[in-house]
mmCIF file of C-alpha atoms in Angstrom:
data_model
loop_
_atom_site.group_PDB
_atom_site.id
_atom_site.type_symbol
_atom_site.label_atom_id
_atom_site.label_comp_id
_atom_site.label_asym_id
_atom_site.label_seq_id
_atom_site.Cartn_x
_atom_site.Cartn_y
_atom_site.Cartn_z
ATOM 1 C CA MET A 37 11.092 -25.289 -12.882
ATOM 2 C CA ASN A 38 13.137 -23.193 -15.250
ATOM 3 C CA GLU A 39 10.133 -21.466 -16.790
ATOM 4 C CA TYR A 40 7.375 -19.056 -15.881
ATOM 5 C CA GLU A 41 5.905 -20.197 -12.561
ATOM 6 C CA TYR A 42 2.710 -19.301 -10.825
ATOM 7 C CA SER A 43 3.348 -17.270 -7.706
ATOM 8 C CA GLY A 44 0.466 -18.788 -5.770
ATOM 9 C CA ASN A 45 -0.423 -22.256 -4.432
ATOM 10 C CA GLN A 46 2.463 -22.064 -1.992
ATOM 11 C CA ASP A 47 2.655 -25.401 -0.172
ATOM 12 C CA LYS A 48 3.375 -24.560 3.458
ATOM 13 C CA LYS A 49 5.204 -27.856 3.928
ATOM 14 C CA LYS A 50 7.992 -26.700 1.622
ATOM 15 C CA ASN A 51 11.352 -25.622 2.997
ATOM 16 C CA TYR A 52 12.065 -21.956 2.431
ATOM 17 C CA SER A 53 15.719 -22.102 3.434
ATOM 18 C CA GLY A 54 17.084 -21.892 -0.113
ATOM 19 C CA PHE A 55 16.845 -18.133 -0.560
ATOM 20 C CA GLY A 56 20.502 -17.342 0.127
ATOM 21 C CA HIS A 57 22.751 -16.444 -2.815
ATOM 22 C CA LYS A 58 26.518 -15.975 -3.037
ATOM 23 C CA LEU A 59 27.577 -12.321 -3.261
ATOM 24 C CA VAL A 60 29.612 -11.375 -6.316
ATOM 25 C CA LYS A 61 32.636 -9.136 -5.787
ATOM 26 C CA VAL A 62 32.810 -7.807 -9.351
ATOM 27 C CA VAL A 63 31.382 -4.427 -8.339
ATOM 28 C CA ALA A 64 34.090 -3.874 -5.716
ATOM 29 C CA ILE A 65 36.834 -4.951 -8.119
ATOM 30 C CA ALA A 66 35.477 -2.663 -10.845
ATOM 31 C CA LEU A 67 35.384 0.255 -8.430
ATOM 32 C CA VAL A 68 39.012 -0.254 -7.487
ATOM 33 C CA PHE A 69 39.973 -0.583 -11.146
ATOM 34 C CA GLY A 70 38.094 2.624 -11.911
ATOM 35 C CA LEU A 71 39.984 4.566 -9.265
ATOM 36 C CA VAL A 72 43.390 3.323 -10.428
ATOM 37 C CA ALA A 73 42.613 3.795 -14.123
ATOM 38 C CA GLY A 74 41.213 7.265 -13.512
ATOM 39 C CA ALA A 75 44.409 8.358 -11.756
ATOM 40 C CA ALA A 76 46.562 6.845 -14.510
ATOM 41 C CA PHE A 77 44.678 8.581 -17.332
ATOM 42 C CA GLN A 78 44.700 11.899 -15.479
ATOM 43 C CA GLY A 79 48.477 11.576 -15.024
ATOM 44 C CA SER A 80 49.055 10.837 -18.728
ATOM 45 C CA TYR A 81 47.270 14.042 -19.740
ATOM 46 C CA TYR A 82 49.502 16.004 -17.362
ATOM 47 C CA VAL A 83 52.748 14.409 -18.666
ATOM 48 C CA VAL A 84 51.892 14.828 -22.360
ATOM 49 C CA GLY A 85 51.036 18.485 -21.790
ATOM 50 C CA LYS A 86 54.335 19.187 -20.088
ATOM 51 C CA LEU A 87 56.434 17.368 -22.726
ATOM 52 C CA THR A 88 54.786 18.958 -25.762
ATOM 53 C CA GLY A 89 54.229 22.364 -24.269
ATOM 54 C CA THR A 90 50.539 22.212 -25.011
ATOM 55 C CA ASP A 91 47.541 21.220 -22.972
ATOM 56 C CA GLN A 92 45.606 18.197 -24.198
ATOM 57 C CA GLU A 93 41.975 19.249 -24.721
ATOM 58 C CA LYS A 94 39.591 16.741 -23.235
ATOM 59 C CA ALA A 95 36.290 15.855 -24.864
ATOM 60 C CA GLN A 96 33.405 17.132 -22.765
ATOM 61 C CA VAL A 97 29.742 16.196 -22.796
ATOM 62 C CA THR A 98 27.576 19.294 -22.645
ATOM 63 C CA GLU A 99 24.159 19.394 -21.020
ATOM 64 C CA THR A 100 22.479 19.329 -24.441
ATOM 65 C CA SER A 101 24.148 18.447 -27.757
ATOM 66 C CA THR A 102 21.651 19.100 -30.537
ATOM 67 C CA LYS A 103 23.742 20.420 -33.458
ATOM 68 C CA GLY A 104 22.818 17.390 -35.539
ATOM 69 C CA GLN A 105 19.416 16.121 -36.657
ATOM 70 C CA ILE A 106 18.928 13.911 -33.589
ATOM 71 C CA SER A 107 17.557 15.855 -30.648
ATOM 72 C CA GLY A 108 18.798 15.519 -27.090
ATOM 73 C CA THR A 109 16.772 13.891 -24.332
ATOM 74 C CA ALA A 110 14.589 16.170 -22.242
ATOM 75 C CA VAL A 111 15.205 16.788 -18.567
ATOM 76 C CA SER A 112 12.828 14.614 -16.554
ATOM 77 C CA THR A 113 10.569 15.952 -13.850
ATOM 78 C CA ALA A 114 10.085 12.501 -12.299
ATOM 79 C CA THR A 115 10.846 12.033 -8.637
ATOM 80 C CA THR A 116 11.918 8.929 -6.761
ATOM 81 C CA ILE A 117 9.189 7.575 -4.516
ATOM 82 C CA THR A 118 10.657 6.098 -1.363
ATOM 83 C CA ASP A 119 7.642 6.110 0.953
ATOM 84 C CA VAL A 120 4.435 4.341 -0.078
ATOM 85 C CA SER A 121 3.082 3.840 3.429
ATOM 86 C CA ASP A 122 0.016 6.018 2.844
ATOM 87 C CA ILE A 123 -0.932 3.976 -0.229
ATOM 88 C CA VAL A 124 -0.391 0.717 1.652
ATOM 89 C CA ASP A 125 -2.453 1.902 4.630
ATOM 90 C CA ASN A 126 -5.313 2.716 2.287
ATOM 91 C CA VAL A 127 -5.204 -0.414 0.112
ATOM 92 C CA MET A 128 -4.135 -3.161 2.538
ATOM 93 C CA PRO A 129 -7.692 -3.469 3.945
ATOM 94 C CA ALA A 130 -8.867 -4.542 0.467
ATOM 95 C CA VAL A 131 -6.305 -7.356 0.119
ATOM 96 C CA VAL A 132 -6.970 -10.835 1.542
ATOM 97 C CA ALA A 133 -5.155 -14.129 1.998
ATOM 98 C CA VAL A 134 -6.694 -17.210 0.345
ATOM 99 C CA THR A 135 -6.027 -20.653 1.835
ATOM 100 C CA ASN A 136 -6.959 -23.658 -0.283
ATOM 101 C CA ILE A 137 -7.435 -27.107 1.254
ATOM 102 C CA SER A 138 -7.491 -29.854 -1.375
ATOM 103 C CA TYR A 139 -7.246 -33.638 -1.460
ATOM 104 C CA THR A 140 -5.125 -35.654 -3.857
ATOM 105 C CA GLU A 141 -5.281 -39.380 -4.522
ATOM 106 C CA TYR A 142 -2.126 -41.349 -5.192
ATOM 107 C CA HIS A 143 -1.188 -45.008 -5.607
ATOM 108 C CA SER A 144 0.813 -46.380 -2.731
ATOM 109 C CA PHE A 145 3.813 -48.695 -3.004
ATOM 110 C CA PHE A 146 1.607 -51.662 -2.051
ATOM 111 C CA GLY A 147 -0.899 -51.049 -4.834
ATOM 112 C CA GLY A 148 -3.656 -49.363 -2.860
ATOM 113 C CA THR A 149 -5.006 -45.846 -3.306
ATOM 114 C CA GLN A 150 -4.552 -43.279 -0.590
ATOM 115 C CA THR A 151 -5.653 -39.689 -0.192
ATOM 116 C CA TYR A 152 -3.633 -36.900 1.371
ATOM 117 C CA GLU A 153 -4.606 -33.390 2.300
ATOM 118 C CA SER A 154 -2.588 -30.434 1.069
ATOM 119 C CA GLU A 155 -2.779 -26.770 1.993
ATOM 120 C CA SER A 156 -1.760 -23.969 -0.335
ATOM 121 C CA ALA A 157 -1.798 -20.207 0.006
ATOM 122 C CA GLY A 158 -2.544 -17.361 -2.381
ATOM 123 C CA SER A 159 -3.926 -13.847 -2.407
ATOM 124 C CA GLY A 160 -6.938 -11.890 -3.581
ATOM 125 C CA PHE A 161 -8.563 -8.497 -3.265
ATOM 126 C CA ILE A 162 -12.123 -7.359 -2.574
ATOM 127 C CA ILE A 163 -13.518 -6.101 -5.856
ATOM 128 C CA SER A 164 -17.227 -5.563 -5.105
ATOM 129 C CA GLN A 165 -20.124 -6.388 -2.809
ATOM 130 C CA ASP A 166 -23.903 -6.654 -2.820
ATOM 131 C CA LYS A 167 -26.443 -7.009 -0.009
ATOM 132 C CA GLU A 168 -25.437 -10.587 0.737
ATOM 133 C CA ASN A 169 -21.848 -11.162 -0.369
ATOM 134 C CA LEU A 170 -18.361 -9.809 -0.754
ATOM 135 C CA TYR A 171 -16.645 -10.740 -4.030
ATOM 136 C CA ILE A 172 -12.909 -11.373 -4.188
ATOM 137 C CA ALA A 173 -10.862 -11.446 -7.377
ATOM 138 C CA THR A 174 -8.005 -13.945 -7.549
ATOM 139 C CA ASN A 175 -6.346 -16.449 -9.915
ATOM 140 C CA ASN A 176 -7.944 -19.663 -11.078
ATOM 141 C CA HIS A 177 -4.861 -21.648 -10.059
ATOM 142 C CA VAL A 178 -5.186 -20.305 -6.492
ATOM 143 C CA VAL A 179 -8.625 -21.911 -6.017
ATOM 144 C CA SER A 180 -8.335 -24.863 -8.403
ATOM 145 C CA GLY A 181 -9.316 -28.214 -6.863
ATOM 146 C CA ALA A 182 -10.414 -26.635 -3.594
ATOM 147 C CA GLU A 183 -12.384 -28.765 -1.147
ATOM 148 C CA SER A 184 -12.572 -25.727 1.118
ATOM 149 C CA LEU A 185 -11.418 -22.117 0.979
ATOM 150 C CA THR A 186 -10.575 -19.808 3.860
ATOM 151 C CA ILE A 187 -10.408 -16.039 3.390
ATOM 152 C CA THR A 188 -8.330 -14.098 5.914
ATOM 153 C CA PHE A 189 -8.879 -10.338 6.111
ATOM 154 C CA CYS A 190 -6.455 -7.585 7.120
ATOM 155 C CA ASP A 191 -7.464 -7.887 10.808
ATOM 156 C CA ASP A 192 -6.747 -11.658 10.738
ATOM 157 C CA GLU A 193 -10.403 -12.700 10.865
ATOM 158 C CA ALA A 194 -10.791 -15.909 8.839
ATOM 159 C CA VAL A 195 -14.085 -16.921 7.182
ATOM 160 C CA PRO A 196 -15.127 -19.567 4.637
ATOM 161 C CA GLY A 197 -15.244 -18.685 0.956
ATOM 162 C CA THR A 198 -16.993 -20.221 -2.056
ATOM 163 C CA VAL A 199 -15.822 -20.290 -5.665
ATOM 164 C CA LYS A 200 -18.333 -18.147 -7.571
ATOM 165 C CA GLY A 201 -16.835 -18.706 -10.996
ATOM 166 C CA THR A 202 -13.587 -19.320 -12.853
ATOM 167 C CA ASP A 203 -12.110 -18.670 -16.275
ATOM 168 C CA PRO A 204 -9.094 -20.983 -16.677
ATOM 169 C CA SER A 205 -8.299 -19.568 -20.122
ATOM 170 C CA VAL A 206 -7.131 -16.305 -18.528
ATOM 171 C CA ASP A 207 -6.368 -17.676 -15.035
ATOM 172 C CA LEU A 208 -9.035 -15.614 -13.261
ATOM 173 C CA ALA A 209 -11.523 -16.561 -10.548
ATOM 174 C CA VAL A 210 -14.015 -14.957 -8.180
ATOM 175 C CA VAL A 211 -14.608 -16.111 -4.602
ATOM 176 C CA SER A 212 -17.717 -15.056 -2.680
ATOM 177 C CA VAL A 213 -17.908 -14.539 1.081
ATOM 178 C CA ALA A 214 -21.253 -14.276 2.856
ATOM 179 C CA LEU A 215 -21.506 -10.981 4.710
ATOM 180 C CA SER A 216 -23.333 -12.823 7.473
ATOM 181 C CA ASP A 217 -20.061 -14.676 8.206
ATOM 182 C CA VAL A 218 -18.116 -11.436 8.633
ATOM 183 C CA SER A 219 -18.087 -9.683 12.001
ATOM 184 C CA ASP A 220 -19.168 -6.053 12.270
ATOM 185 C CA GLU A 221 -15.684 -5.138 13.448
ATOM 186 C CA THR A 222 -14.139 -6.598 10.308
ATOM 187 C CA LYS A 223 -16.747 -4.943 8.077
ATOM 188 C CA ASN A 224 -15.592 -1.627 9.498
ATOM 189 C CA SER A 225 -11.947 -2.502 8.802
ATOM 190 C CA ILE A 226 -12.051 -3.784 5.226
ATOM 191 C CA LYS A 227 -12.437 -1.887 1.949
ATOM 192 C CA VAL A 228 -13.361 -2.509 -1.674
ATOM 193 C CA ALA A 229 -10.383 -1.921 -3.970
ATOM 194 C CA THR A 230 -10.473 0.981 -6.410
ATOM 195 C CA LEU A 231 -9.683 -0.114 -9.967
ATOM 196 C CA GLY A 232 -7.487 1.911 -12.300
ATOM 197 C CA ASP A 233 -6.911 1.783 -16.065
ATOM 198 C CA SER A 234 -4.022 -0.481 -16.991
ATOM 199 C CA GLY A 235 -4.090 1.059 -20.456
ATOM 200 C CA ASP A 236 -2.762 4.303 -18.945
ATOM 201 C CA LEU A 237 0.376 2.644 -17.561
ATOM 202 C CA THR A 238 3.744 3.668 -18.944
ATOM 203 C CA VAL A 239 6.971 1.697 -18.805
ATOM 204 C CA GLY A 240 9.176 2.985 -16.012
ATOM 205 C CA GLU A 241 6.490 4.296 -13.680
ATOM 206 C CA SER A 242 6.503 3.092 -10.088
ATOM 207 C CA ALA A 243 4.421 0.100 -9.004
ATOM 208 C CA ILE A 244 3.503 -1.704 -5.774
ATOM 209 C CA VAL A 245 2.629 -5.365 -5.148
ATOM 210 C CA ILE A 246 0.612 -6.395 -2.083
ATOM 211 C CA GLY A 247 -0.045 -10.058 -1.378
ATOM 212 C CA ASN A 248 0.259 -13.069 0.912
ATOM 213 C CA ALA A 249 3.916 -13.847 0.143
ATOM 214 C CA LEU A 250 4.956 -17.386 1.157
ATOM 215 C CA GLY A 251 1.652 -17.731 2.998
ATOM 216 C CA TYR A 252 3.045 -15.750 5.953
ATOM 217 C CA GLY A 253 0.564 -12.866 5.677
ATOM 218 C CA GLN A 254 0.320 -9.632 3.757
ATOM 219 C CA SER A 255 3.532 -7.975 2.620
ATOM 220 C CA VAL A 256 4.536 -5.156 0.295
ATOM 221 C CA THR A 257 7.142 -4.869 -2.463
ATOM 222 C CA THR A 258 7.881 -1.978 -4.800
ATOM 223 C CA GLY A 259 9.389 -1.537 -8.235
ATOM 224 C CA VAL A 260 8.485 -0.224 -11.661
ATOM 225 C CA ILE A 261 6.425 -1.257 -14.661
ATOM 226 C CA SER A 262 9.076 -3.047 -16.724
ATOM 227 C CA ALA A 263 7.078 -3.803 -19.873
ATOM 228 C CA MET A 264 3.544 -3.957 -21.243
ATOM 229 C CA GLU A 265 1.743 -6.687 -23.221
ATOM 230 C CA ARG A 266 4.405 -9.307 -22.670
ATOM 231 C CA GLU A 267 3.169 -12.573 -24.194
ATOM 232 C CA VAL A 268 3.693 -15.176 -21.492
ATOM 233 C CA GLN A 269 3.015 -18.895 -21.833
ATOM 234 C CA LEU A 270 2.074 -20.695 -18.632
ATOM 235 C CA GLU A 271 1.192 -24.277 -17.846
ATOM 236 C CA ASP A 272 -1.633 -24.894 -15.394
ATOM 237 C CA GLU A 273 -1.877 -27.689 -12.840
ATOM 238 C CA ASN A 274 -3.458 -29.974 -15.467
ATOM 239 C CA GLY A 275 -0.639 -29.445 -17.946
ATOM 240 C CA LYS A 276 -2.678 -27.171 -20.228
ATOM 241 C CA THR A 277 -0.975 -24.203 -21.799
ATOM 242 C CA ILE A 278 -2.290 -20.691 -21.157
ATOM 243 C CA LYS A 279 -1.091 -17.750 -23.236
ATOM 244 C CA ASN A 280 -1.739 -14.218 -22.014
ATOM 245 C CA LYS A 281 -0.443 -10.720 -22.639
ATOM 246 C CA LEU A 282 0.649 -9.527 -19.211
ATOM 247 C CA ILE A 283 2.169 -6.555 -17.429
ATOM 248 C CA GLN A 284 5.796 -7.123 -16.421
ATOM 249 C CA THR A 285 7.160 -5.628 -13.201
ATOM 250 C CA ASP A 286 10.371 -5.884 -11.202
ATOM 251 C CA ALA A 287 8.500 -5.498 -7.905
ATOM 252 C CA ALA A 288 9.267 -8.761 -6.108
ATOM 253 C CA VAL A 289 6.646 -11.451 -6.770
ATOM 254 C CA ASN A 290 6.955 -14.485 -4.501
ATOM 255 C CA PRO A 291 5.030 -17.739 -4.008
ATOM 256 C CA GLY A 292 1.718 -16.835 -2.389
ATOM 257 C CA ASN A 293 1.458 -13.476 -4.178
ATOM 258 C CA SER A 294 -0.772 -14.942 -6.899
ATOM 259 C CA GLY A 295 -4.118 -13.168 -7.019
ATOM 260 C CA GLY A 296 -2.721 -10.145 -5.196
ATOM 261 C CA ALA A 297 -2.883 -6.539 -6.336
ATOM 262 C CA LEU A 298 -0.507 -4.646 -8.609
ATOM 263 C CA LEU A 299 -0.985 -0.948 -7.818
ATOM 264 C CA ASN A 300 -0.079 2.353 -9.426
ATOM 265 C CA MET A 301 0.986 5.406 -7.434
ATOM 266 C CA LYS A 302 -2.643 6.498 -7.039
ATOM 267 C CA GLY A 303 -3.323 3.346 -5.057
ATOM 268 C CA GLU A 304 -5.483 1.938 -7.849
ATOM 269 C CA VAL A 305 -5.393 -1.748 -8.800
ATOM 270 C CA VAL A 306 -3.967 -2.006 -12.307
ATOM 271 C CA GLY A 307 -3.257 -5.739 -12.405
ATOM 272 C CA VAL A 308 -3.957 -9.133 -10.851
ATOM 273 C CA VAL A 309 -0.597 -10.666 -9.904
ATOM 274 C CA SER A 310 -0.279 -13.988 -11.686
ATOM 275 C CA ALA A 311 3.232 -15.356 -12.142
ATOM 276 C CA LYS A 312 6.962 -14.838 -11.937
ATOM 277 C CA TYR A 313 9.833 -16.024 -14.101
ATOM 278 C CA SER A 314 11.860 -18.538 -12.110
ATOM 279 C CA ASP A 315 15.472 -19.012 -13.139
ATOM 280 C CA THR A 316 18.775 -18.709 -11.313
ATOM 281 C CA LYS A 317 19.941 -16.330 -14.061
ATOM 282 C CA VAL A 318 16.905 -14.034 -13.874
ATOM 283 C CA GLU A 319 15.890 -11.426 -11.312
ATOM 284 C CA GLY A 320 12.855 -9.180 -11.081
ATOM 285 C CA MET A 321 10.470 -10.571 -13.703
ATOM 286 C CA GLY A 322 6.963 -10.777 -12.253
ATOM 287 C CA TYR A 323 3.723 -10.641 -14.231
ATOM 288 C CA ALA A 324 0.166 -9.431 -13.706
ATOM 289 C CA ILE A 325 -3.071 -9.674 -15.688
ATOM 290 C CA PRO A 326 -4.073 -6.153 -16.855
ATOM 291 C CA ILE A 327 -7.113 -5.038 -14.865
ATOM 292 C CA SER A 328 -8.727 -3.379 -17.896
ATOM 293 C CA SER A 329 -9.030 -6.762 -19.647
ATOM 294 C CA ALA A 330 -9.781 -8.674 -16.426
ATOM 295 C CA LYS A 331 -12.590 -6.371 -15.250
ATOM 296 C CA ASN A 332 -15.275 -7.527 -17.707
ATOM 297 C CA ILE A 333 -14.438 -11.186 -17.131
ATOM 298 C CA ILE A 334 -14.624 -10.719 -13.355
ATOM 299 C CA GLU A 335 -17.985 -8.931 -13.653
ATOM 300 C CA THR A 336 -19.311 -11.817 -15.745
ATOM 301 C CA LEU A 337 -18.129 -14.350 -13.155
ATOM 302 C CA ILE A 338 -19.837 -12.364 -10.385
ATOM 303 C CA ASN A 339 -23.157 -11.970 -12.181
ATOM 304 C CA GLN A 340 -23.528 -15.405 -13.748
ATOM 305 C CA GLU A 341 -25.926 -17.905 -12.171
ATOM 306 C CA VAL A 342 -26.186 -21.633 -12.810
ATOM 307 C CA VAL A 343 -29.330 -22.265 -14.836
ATOM 308 C CA SER A 344 -31.971 -24.767 -13.757
ATOM 309 C CA GLU A 345 -32.174 -28.273 -15.186
ATOM 310 C CA GLU A 346 -35.210 -27.250 -17.228
ATOM 311 C CA GLN A 347 -33.275 -24.364 -18.806
ATOM 312 C CA ALA A 348 -30.006 -26.266 -19.313
ATOM 313 C CA SER A 349 -28.564 -25.919 -22.812
ATOM 314 C CA TYR A 350 -27.115 -28.455 -25.266
ATOM 315 C CA PHE A 351 -24.304 -27.783 -27.763
ATOM 316 C CA GLY A 352 -24.315 -31.063 -29.675
ATOM 317 C CA ILE A 353 -20.669 -32.047 -30.182
ATOM 318 C CA ALA A 354 -18.109 -34.481 -28.810
ATOM 319 C CA GLY A 355 -14.394 -33.955 -29.113
ATOM 320 C CA VAL A 356 -10.838 -34.455 -27.940
ATOM 321 C CA ASP A 357 -8.326 -31.891 -26.721
ATOM 322 C CA VAL A 358 -5.665 -30.579 -29.094
ATOM 323 C CA THR A 359 -2.746 -29.847 -26.782
ATOM 324 C CA GLU A 360 0.379 -27.839 -27.611
ATOM 325 C CA GLU A 361 2.267 -31.070 -28.238
ATOM 326 C CA VAL A 362 -0.401 -32.406 -30.608
ATOM 327 C CA SER A 363 -0.619 -29.011 -32.296
ATOM 328 C CA ARG A 364 3.107 -29.018 -33.094
ATOM 329 C CA GLN A 365 3.129 -32.634 -34.180
ATOM 330 C CA TYR A 366 0.197 -32.380 -36.609
ATOM 331 C CA ASP A 367 0.435 -28.684 -37.524
ATOM 332 C CA MET A 368 -3.044 -27.765 -36.336
ATOM 333 C CA PRO A 369 -4.341 -25.112 -33.914
ATOM 334 C CA THR A 370 -4.866 -25.836 -30.229
ATOM 335 C CA GLY A 371 -8.466 -26.221 -29.104
ATOM 336 C CA LEU A 372 -11.146 -28.934 -29.206
ATOM 337 C CA TYR A 373 -11.079 -31.364 -32.147
ATOM 338 C CA VAL A 374 -14.667 -32.278 -33.086
ATOM 339 C CA THR A 375 -15.146 -36.050 -33.334
ATOM 340 C CA ARG A 376 -18.956 -36.105 -33.570
ATOM 341 C CA VAL A 377 -21.778 -33.654 -34.293
ATOM 342 C CA ALA A 378 -25.311 -34.544 -33.193
ATOM 343 C CA ALA A 379 -28.042 -34.190 -35.805
ATOM 344 C CA ASN A 380 -30.464 -31.269 -35.364
ATOM 345 C CA SER A 381 -28.266 -29.731 -32.674
ATOM 346 C CA GLY A 382 -27.177 -26.113 -32.484
ATOM 347 C CA ALA A 383 -23.676 -27.084 -33.623
ATOM 348 C CA SER A 384 -25.037 -28.985 -36.628
ATOM 349 C CA GLU A 385 -27.367 -26.157 -37.668
ATOM 350 C CA ALA A 386 -24.499 -23.634 -37.459
ATOM 351 C CA GLY A 387 -22.331 -25.689 -39.805
ATOM 352 C CA ILE A 388 -19.780 -27.248 -37.444
ATOM 353 C CA LYS A 389 -18.377 -30.466 -38.957
ATOM 354 C CA LYS A 390 -16.440 -33.477 -37.760
ATOM 355 C CA GLY A 391 -12.721 -32.658 -37.997
ATOM 356 C CA ASP A 392 -13.156 -28.956 -37.228
ATOM 357 C CA ILE A 393 -11.295 -27.483 -34.249
ATOM 358 C CA ILE A 394 -13.124 -25.150 -31.871
ATOM 359 C CA THR A 395 -10.714 -22.493 -30.565
ATOM 360 C CA SER A 396 -13.124 -20.102 -28.816
ATOM 361 C CA PHE A 397 -16.568 -20.409 -27.222
ATOM 362 C CA ASN A 398 -18.720 -17.478 -26.128
ATOM 363 C CA GLY A 399 -15.801 -15.048 -26.244
ATOM 364 C CA ARG A 400 -13.270 -17.208 -24.385
ATOM 365 C CA SER A 401 -10.379 -19.245 -25.734
ATOM 366 C CA ILE A 402 -10.861 -22.937 -24.992
ATOM 367 C CA SER A 403 -8.704 -26.039 -25.054
ATOM 368 C CA SER A 404 -11.039 -28.751 -23.746
ATOM 369 C CA MET A 405 -14.620 -30.029 -23.644
ATOM 370 C CA GLU A 406 -14.538 -29.493 -19.888
ATOM 371 C CA GLU A 407 -14.097 -25.742 -20.368
ATOM 372 C CA ILE A 408 -17.092 -25.575 -22.725
ATOM 373 C CA SER A 409 -19.244 -27.581 -20.311
ATOM 374 C CA ASP A 410 -18.214 -25.298 -17.449
ATOM 375 C CA MET A 411 -19.377 -22.232 -19.385
ATOM 376 C CA MET A 412 -22.609 -23.840 -20.578
ATOM 377 C CA GLN A 413 -23.906 -24.376 -17.036
ATOM 378 C CA TYR A 414 -24.521 -20.626 -16.943
ATOM 379 C CA ILE A 415 -26.149 -20.378 -20.393
ATOM 380 C CA SER A 416 -29.827 -21.188 -20.857
ATOM 381 C CA ALA A 417 -31.315 -23.035 -23.833
ATOM 382 C CA GLY A 418 -32.257 -20.735 -26.688
ATOM 383 C CA SER A 419 -29.229 -18.486 -26.165
ATOM 384 C CA THR A 420 -26.976 -17.692 -29.113
ATOM 385 C CA VAL A 421 -23.221 -17.912 -28.556
ATOM 386 C CA GLU A 422 -20.259 -16.985 -30.745
ATOM 387 C CA VAL A 423 -18.028 -19.930 -31.641
ATOM 388 C CA VAL A 424 -14.693 -19.612 -33.452
ATOM 389 C CA VAL A 425 -13.946 -22.698 -35.541
ATOM 390 C CA ALA A 426 -10.803 -23.657 -37.459
ATOM 391 C CA GLN A 427 -12.378 -25.486 -40.391
ATOM 392 C CA ALA A 428 -10.696 -28.632 -41.670
ATOM 393 C CA LYS A 429 -12.048 -28.060 -45.206
ATOM 394 C CA ASN A 430 -10.297 -24.662 -45.364
ATOM 395 C CA ASN A 431 -6.885 -25.815 -44.088
ATOM 396 C CA TYR A 432 -7.869 -24.808 -40.537
ATOM 397 C CA GLU A 433 -8.648 -21.209 -41.417
ATOM 398 C CA GLU A 434 -10.716 -19.715 -38.604
ATOM 399 C CA THR A 435 -14.287 -18.567 -39.043
ATOM 400 C CA THR A 436 -16.814 -17.245 -36.521
ATOM 401 C CA LEU A 437 -20.215 -18.967 -36.292
ATOM 402 C CA GLN A 438 -23.362 -18.036 -34.382
ATOM 403 C CA VAL A 439 -24.671 -21.121 -32.562
ATOM 404 C CA THR A 440 -28.139 -21.205 -30.977
ATOM 405 C CA LEU A 441 -28.063 -23.731 -28.137
ATOM 406 C CA THR A 442 -30.961 -26.174 -27.860
ATOM 407 C CA ASN A 443 -32.536 -27.819 -24.806
ATOM 408 C CA LYS A 444 -30.526 -30.447 -23.013
ATOM 409 C CA LYS A 445 -32.089 -33.868 -23.541
#
C-alpha cells in the first residue's frame, strides 16, 4: 500500500522478486556536463583577462566567513563509522526471530467456510528474565492472532513462545519463553539486551537495525537517526488507526524487521523497530518506537497477572467504537462512545454519562471496548483507574475521572 506499512508479519508465501529498480543515468550526465561547463567557464576567464588586460578576480569561499552577524558553522569532530561488527557480535545474541502461525476463516466460492493456515515472520529482542522465563519485546502486530509462536535464537534453536501481554494502542507486546525449554548450550549463547535512553539521541548520529528481514534470519543494516518524534499514523490488521511519535531512520527496514532492535553506537537498544514508509517515490524512511517510552509499558506487560474470577473487576458501561471515519464524519474524537451506563457501577459513580466518549483507560489510549476488556483482566475489583472522557455536555471537552472498579457480577 502507498502508506506507512508494518515491517513485520512477512508472509513467506509471497514472491520477493520485485526488488529490482531501473538505474537512472542523471548522475553520469550531470558529471559530464560539469566537466564540460567547468572547462568552458575557466576558458572564458582566461579570454576576458587577455582582451581587457586585467585578470578577472574570482569569488572565493574562505574557511570561515563571519564578518556579519551570522556566525559560521563549526568544524565537526564526527567520524564516519564503517565497521560495526563488534557491536553486532555483542548484540546479535539478544535478538530473536518470531514465527507466528495463525488460522483464518474465509467463505469459499461454493458458500462453505474454510480455514487456511498462514505463517508470518517478525523479530524481537530479549529484554529481561526471571527464574522461570525469558521475556522478549516485540510488536503487537507481530504476534496478533497467533495460534502458536516459535522463537528462534541466534544459534538457530527454536522453542515455543507464549504471548505474555500486548498493548495495541502503541503496538507493543511481550512474549515469554520458559527457560526449561531452552538448552544449556543456547543459554550460554544468548544475552539480555542493554537498553539506552532514546531521549539522548540526536539527529544525524549513526544507527543500526538488527532483525529477521524477510523471514530469512538475522541481518544488519546501518544508517543514521533521520528525525525524532515523527507523528506516524498506522492502520493495524483490524483496520484501527494507531498514532505514535516515532524515531525515523534511514537504516533499511524490511518486512520481518518489525519488533527488532534499533541501536546506537554504544550497542544499546534505543528503539523497537515498527514500520517503514512504502512508496515507489520514497527511500530510507523506517520508524521505531522510542525505548524510553516503551520501557514502562513493557515492564507492565511483563509483571501483570490475570486476576482470578473472584477478583475480576467490572467497569459498568457498554459502547460502540468511534473510528477515524466516524470521527471525521460527525466531528467527534476517536475512542469508545458510551451507549449505556449501569446503575451503581464504578462508571456511574464517577460521572460517566451516555453519549460521552472514552479516549483513555488506565493510562492507555483506547479505541474499542475490546481494548478496555483486555486491560481489565489484569485489574482486580476495588482498584481505581484513571479514565479520560470527552464529555458530550461540554462539546466533547476532555476531562479526567477516577473510577473505582466494582466486583464483576
